[in-house]
């Protein structure tokens, strides 16, 4: 009999509940007990935030968005903002307390579902001796060592559907529509949705963009009697002059800046330089919401079941990964070393260029 605890940390992603479902069902068939920690590491600190998960509790959740456990991106236990009696906020390390509670409550394994931030925390616990198994989650698809993270396919589908809708209104008004999508410092969502959604221009962080090239493509469209254009911009895109766009650190306890603003900036530059009627919109958290696609559901269920198999084999300190269509264990340290970027020799980059999409640099987009 084993006792497993699951946590979901960082920004949510469609498929989190499917992982929980698979872990609970796989453990049930082995006669193991499963608990969930609410809001990241909440349950490790406060017993009220710890929930027993039975197959009744997870009935039907594999198809739902969000996480039944809640999540947070301000919950780093190694640097947790805590208010003292005088109302002052202090940053404290509660990791020892968490480790002590983990052992005291008799857990055998912690399944940490997260992106690079949450898996970095999980890795630090593994170094302290906690038996940890990671599951790769993020709509950004920016984790190394796995071909895919769950949540990405759903985010791309949402963004592509939005682009499909924007085509008709852009065409009716002969407008340029600039759409800002998520992805942090990686351009995966922008590239996949932009190609699939018929964008004229796709700007990704991996290729610093030149506004002149962007406007040339729009002018070229005009020349070819196409009086509207669709521009997809990744939130982390930067200009060739090195300008980036963010809204600061946001709430206390966050470890990363809130990205945003590049879409509006690109739109205003296009308006100024081409005099075309231009509008911008930010897809934002729509990309994180809703039911997981079939691909993400299946991937998340596979990750969850594989994580339990790894727990049985005591493959701790590892993350379950998808490599060449199979589930394999990889070291968490390797997965979080750096963020997975779009490589420029990627065939999707070649495809975009081949079909005439401008990637913000001087290339073959304009004949
Ligand atoms: O990492 C996932 C992600 O959705 C990013 O794409 C985005 O920049 C960030 O999280 C937004 O975080 P928050 O929910 O804190 O605004």
XYZ file of C-alpha atoms and ligand atoms in Angstrom:
383
model
C 0.000 0.000 0.000
C 1.384 3.379 -0.991
C 0.245 6.894 -0.188
C 0.593 9.457 -2.989
C 0.124 13.223 -2.902
C -0.564 15.295 -6.039
C -0.025 19.037 -6.449
C -0.818 21.375 -9.345
C 1.325 24.526 -9.472
C 1.851 27.569 -11.693
C -0.548 28.762 -14.385
C -3.303 26.251 -15.048
C -3.538 24.353 -18.334
C -6.299 22.260 -19.915
C -5.585 18.629 -19.032
C -4.671 19.078 -15.343
C -7.847 17.303 -14.254
C -7.206 14.483 -16.724
C -3.798 13.853 -15.087
C -5.442 13.813 -11.639
C -8.120 11.422 -12.949
C -5.520 9.020 -14.345
C -3.389 9.092 -11.172
C -6.401 8.412 -8.939
C -7.725 5.573 -11.114
C -4.335 3.934 -11.619
C -3.619 4.094 -7.880
C -7.087 2.773 -7.030
C -6.460 -0.367 -9.058
C -3.241 -0.934 -7.111
C -4.929 -0.354 -3.770
C -2.986 2.873 -3.144
C -4.309 6.012 -1.448
C -4.238 9.392 -3.194
C -4.369 12.857 -1.642
C -4.392 16.251 -3.303
C -2.694 19.389 -2.044
C -4.778 22.490 -2.727
C -3.253 25.599 -4.347
C 0.205 24.222 -4.958
C 1.811 23.299 -1.652
C -1.126 24.474 0.505
C -1.988 20.976 1.732
C 1.561 20.281 2.856
C 1.304 23.183 5.292
C -2.336 23.301 6.331
C -4.309 20.078 6.801
C -7.485 21.915 5.708
C -5.924 22.239 2.264
C -5.336 18.512 1.946
C -8.045 16.418 0.301
C -8.440 12.672 -0.050
C -9.124 11.804 -3.686
C -11.235 8.759 -4.446
C -12.583 7.641 -7.796
C -15.902 9.264 -6.797
C -14.156 12.649 -6.407
C -12.716 12.543 -9.905
C -15.735 11.202 -11.766
C -15.889 12.767 -15.237
C -13.195 15.375 -14.577
C -10.889 14.181 -17.398
C -12.792 16.374 -19.858
C -12.909 19.562 -17.773
C -10.611 22.604 -17.803
C -8.813 24.090 -14.783
C -7.767 22.009 -11.781
C -9.973 20.679 -8.995
C -7.028 21.322 -6.645
C -6.549 24.994 -7.504
C -3.182 26.453 -8.466
C -0.965 29.429 -7.796
C 2.109 31.053 -9.271
C 2.920 32.848 -6.008
C 3.402 29.716 -3.954
C 7.157 29.118 -3.958
C 7.693 27.440 -0.542
C 11.388 28.388 -0.635
C 10.447 32.089 -0.744
C 6.912 32.484 0.509
C 5.505 35.925 1.334
C 3.998 35.682 4.831
C 2.318 38.481 6.791
C 3.526 38.789 10.396
C 1.425 40.008 13.360
C 2.440 43.619 12.674
C 1.002 43.305 9.180
C 4.441 43.336 7.553
C 5.129 40.934 4.719
C 8.238 38.798 5.082
C 9.714 36.278 2.672
C 10.237 32.975 4.481
C 11.464 29.496 3.544
C 8.846 26.916 4.586
C 10.404 24.002 2.701
C 11.655 22.181 5.821
C 8.202 22.329 7.349
C 6.725 20.879 4.138
C 9.265 18.068 4.036
C 8.623 17.245 7.687
C 4.847 17.152 7.142
C 5.276 14.998 4.023
C 7.131 12.333 6.020
C 4.992 12.720 9.142
C 1.846 12.052 7.104
C 3.445 8.921 5.680
C 3.526 9.822 1.999
C 5.595 7.661 -0.341
C 5.601 9.904 -3.403
C 4.726 13.419 -4.516
C 3.455 13.768 -8.083
C 4.104 17.399 -9.023
C 2.234 18.591 -12.098
C 3.810 21.789 -13.328
C 5.788 23.888 -15.765
C 9.419 24.960 -15.370
C 8.784 27.043 -12.220
C 6.822 24.354 -10.352
C 9.161 21.600 -11.500
C 12.137 23.640 -10.307
C 10.513 23.724 -6.860
C 9.788 19.973 -7.086
C 13.425 19.384 -7.983
C 14.589 21.349 -4.947
C 12.411 19.100 -2.777
C 13.873 16.035 -4.524
C 17.344 17.329 -3.576
C 16.159 17.518 0.036
C 15.132 13.859 -0.136
C 11.454 13.965 -1.109
C 10.502 11.183 -3.581
C 9.166 13.319 -6.436
C 7.827 12.566 -9.917
C 7.123 15.436 -12.317
C 4.410 15.754 -14.967
C 5.003 18.385 -17.702
C 2.249 20.978 -17.872
C 2.140 24.299 -19.683
C 0.287 25.807 -22.589
C 3.630 27.368 -23.630
C 5.208 23.999 -24.611
C 8.551 25.377 -23.431
C 9.805 22.451 -21.328
C 12.904 20.652 -22.546
C 13.124 16.852 -22.723
C 9.529 16.308 -23.780
C 8.148 16.629 -27.307
C 4.959 18.096 -25.878
C 3.477 19.443 -22.684
C -0.251 18.996 -22.166
C -2.343 22.151 -22.556
C -0.448 23.347 -25.616
C -2.689 21.683 -28.177
C -5.808 23.201 -26.587
C -4.242 26.682 -26.485
C -3.242 26.399 -30.146
C -6.762 25.275 -31.093
C -8.290 28.222 -29.232
C -5.915 30.678 -30.905
C -6.468 29.144 -34.352
C -10.230 29.334 -33.945
C -9.899 33.001 -32.971
C -7.805 33.687 -36.074
C -10.395 31.959 -38.277
C -13.036 34.315 -36.861
C -10.889 37.402 -37.310
C -10.415 36.780 -41.027
C -13.998 37.628 -41.922
C -14.174 40.852 -39.926
C -10.709 41.951 -41.073
C -11.780 41.371 -44.663
C -15.115 43.187 -44.297
C -13.321 46.301 -43.050
C -10.085 46.063 -45.058
C -8.248 46.094 -41.758
C -5.093 44.828 -40.204
C -5.816 42.733 -37.113
C -2.969 42.187 -34.672
C -3.464 39.286 -32.253
C -1.244 38.880 -29.189
C -0.947 35.296 -27.975
C 0.718 33.726 -24.913
C 3.888 31.647 -24.775
C 6.315 33.688 -22.629
C 9.779 33.569 -24.210
C 8.923 30.825 -26.685
C 6.990 31.255 -29.913
C 5.322 27.837 -30.125
C 1.708 29.000 -29.728
C 2.197 31.899 -32.147
C 3.919 29.731 -34.757
C 1.509 26.786 -34.684
C -1.673 28.880 -34.544
C -0.356 31.481 -36.981
C 0.438 28.906 -39.665
C -2.810 26.987 -39.088
C -4.907 30.159 -38.887
C -3.682 31.786 -42.119
C -1.630 34.623 -40.604
C 0.271 36.946 -42.937
C 2.842 37.807 -40.269
C 3.987 35.801 -37.231
C 6.314 37.431 -34.697
C 8.062 35.142 -32.203
C 10.664 35.861 -29.493
C 13.214 33.684 -31.298
C 13.311 36.093 -34.292
C 13.616 39.765 -33.210
C 11.310 41.638 -35.553
C 11.789 44.543 -37.896
C 8.700 46.777 -38.294
C 9.838 47.624 -41.803
C 9.611 43.953 -42.818
C 6.158 43.670 -41.206
C 4.857 46.737 -43.063
C 6.394 45.569 -46.341
C 4.350 42.370 -46.093
C 1.167 44.366 -45.470
C 1.966 46.613 -48.444
C 2.656 43.538 -50.550
C -0.771 42.158 -49.651
C -2.311 45.441 -50.891
C -0.359 45.141 -54.103
C -1.838 41.703 -54.636
C -5.372 42.980 -54.034
C -5.570 41.555 -50.510
C -6.700 44.520 -48.483
C -6.592 42.945 -45.047
C -3.860 41.275 -43.047
C -3.601 39.136 -39.940
C -0.585 39.574 -37.670
C 0.064 37.104 -34.812
C 2.463 38.327 -32.124
C 3.818 36.210 -29.279
C 3.657 38.129 -25.980
C 7.422 37.729 -25.563
C 8.346 38.991 -29.059
C 11.082 41.645 -29.133
C 12.015 44.240 -31.710
C 15.292 43.996 -33.588
C 16.365 47.024 -31.531
C 15.855 44.884 -28.386
C 12.653 46.463 -27.072
C 10.465 44.091 -25.036
C 7.030 44.592 -23.500
C 5.798 43.805 -20.005
C 3.552 45.084 -17.222
C 5.896 44.611 -14.296
C 5.982 42.003 -11.548
C 2.309 42.187 -10.528
C 1.288 40.607 -7.239
C 3.700 39.933 -4.396
C 5.308 36.502 -4.506
C 5.405 36.264 -8.304
C 8.766 35.342 -9.710
C 8.163 36.443 -13.285
C 7.048 39.640 -14.971
C 3.588 39.845 -16.515
C 4.185 40.006 -20.251
C 1.952 42.045 -22.536
C 1.660 45.149 -24.656
C 3.540 44.105 -27.764
C 0.340 43.600 -29.802
C -0.894 47.127 -29.192
C 2.550 48.549 -29.927
C 2.834 46.649 -33.224
C -0.684 47.776 -34.187
C 0.106 51.437 -33.537
C 3.328 51.205 -35.558
C 1.449 49.610 -38.478
C -1.223 52.336 -38.292
C 1.445 55.029 -38.307
C 3.585 53.560 -41.048
C 0.931 52.212 -43.479
C -2.092 54.378 -42.602
C -4.129 51.171 -42.672
C -7.068 50.862 -40.313
C -5.570 48.590 -37.626
C -6.941 46.941 -34.494
C -5.300 44.784 -31.865
C -6.566 42.245 -29.386
C -5.036 40.111 -26.668
C -6.269 36.512 -26.472
C -4.888 36.208 -22.956
C -6.286 33.651 -20.540
C -8.870 32.391 -23.037
C -5.969 30.224 -24.183
C -5.740 28.589 -20.765
C -9.451 27.919 -20.357
C -11.966 25.342 -21.502
C -11.961 21.602 -22.023
C -8.780 19.932 -23.189
C -8.735 18.794 -26.816
C -8.749 15.050 -27.466
C -4.973 15.211 -27.980
C -4.377 16.931 -24.633
C -6.822 14.678 -22.799
C -5.138 11.542 -24.044
C -1.658 12.961 -23.410
C -2.594 14.015 -19.869
C -4.185 10.635 -19.100
C -1.068 8.881 -20.416
C 1.187 11.146 -18.326
C -0.852 10.466 -15.168
C -0.883 6.674 -15.562
C 2.830 6.621 -16.488
C 3.699 8.741 -13.439
C 2.101 6.108 -11.181
C 3.996 3.319 -12.966
C 7.164 5.323 -12.306
C 6.194 5.627 -8.627
C 5.830 1.853 -8.461
C 9.302 1.447 -9.943
C 10.647 4.190 -7.631
C 11.954 6.294 -10.547
C 12.069 9.428 -8.388
C 13.611 12.777 -9.340
C 12.300 12.182 -12.857
C 9.585 13.694 -15.006
C 7.411 11.640 -17.326
C 7.969 12.808 -20.910
C 6.639 12.186 -24.396
C 9.467 11.251 -26.731
C 8.886 9.880 -30.218
C 5.312 8.995 -29.243
C 6.230 6.977 -26.136
C 6.223 7.746 -22.405
C 9.727 7.859 -20.946
C 11.267 9.074 -17.665
C 13.708 11.983 -17.947
C 15.632 13.771 -15.207
C 13.732 16.796 -13.861
C 17.053 18.706 -13.846
C 17.389 18.206 -17.607
C 13.814 19.318 -18.256
C 14.236 22.625 -16.395
C 17.809 23.528 -17.409
C 16.564 26.049 -19.953
C 13.344 26.887 -21.730
C 12.638 25.076 -24.978
C 12.678 27.617 -27.779
C 11.552 27.335 -31.375
C 14.644 26.264 -33.306
C 15.129 28.109 -36.547
C 15.843 24.924 -38.493
C 12.413 23.660 -37.419
C 10.354 22.585 -40.437
C 7.442 24.766 -39.262
C 9.659 27.810 -39.742
C 10.486 26.556 -43.241
C 6.789 25.908 -43.899
C 5.852 29.422 -42.808
C 8.455 30.967 -45.098
C 7.557 28.630 -47.985
C 3.898 29.634 -47.904
C 4.724 33.334 -47.778
C 4.284 34.163 -44.090
C 6.507 37.016 -42.891
C 8.391 36.151 -39.702
C 9.391 39.732 -39.004
C 12.776 39.563 -40.648
C 13.804 40.406 -44.210
C 13.159 37.196 -46.067
C 11.219 35.753 -48.923
C 7.756 36.794 -47.684
C 7.691 39.672 -50.162
C 8.371 38.581 -53.740
O 3.055 30.036 -18.493
C 1.723 30.045 -18.871
C 1.242 31.433 -19.058
O -0.104 31.365 -19.460
C 2.064 32.291 -20.007
O 1.808 31.983 -21.329
C 1.676 33.674 -19.559
O 2.659 34.640 -19.812
C 1.512 33.508 -18.090
O 1.255 32.157 -17.837
C 0.386 34.340 -17.514
O 0.374 34.192 -16.152
P -0.737 34.815 -15.209
O -1.853 33.826 -15.145
O -0.047 34.959 -13.920
O -1.180 36.101 -15.798
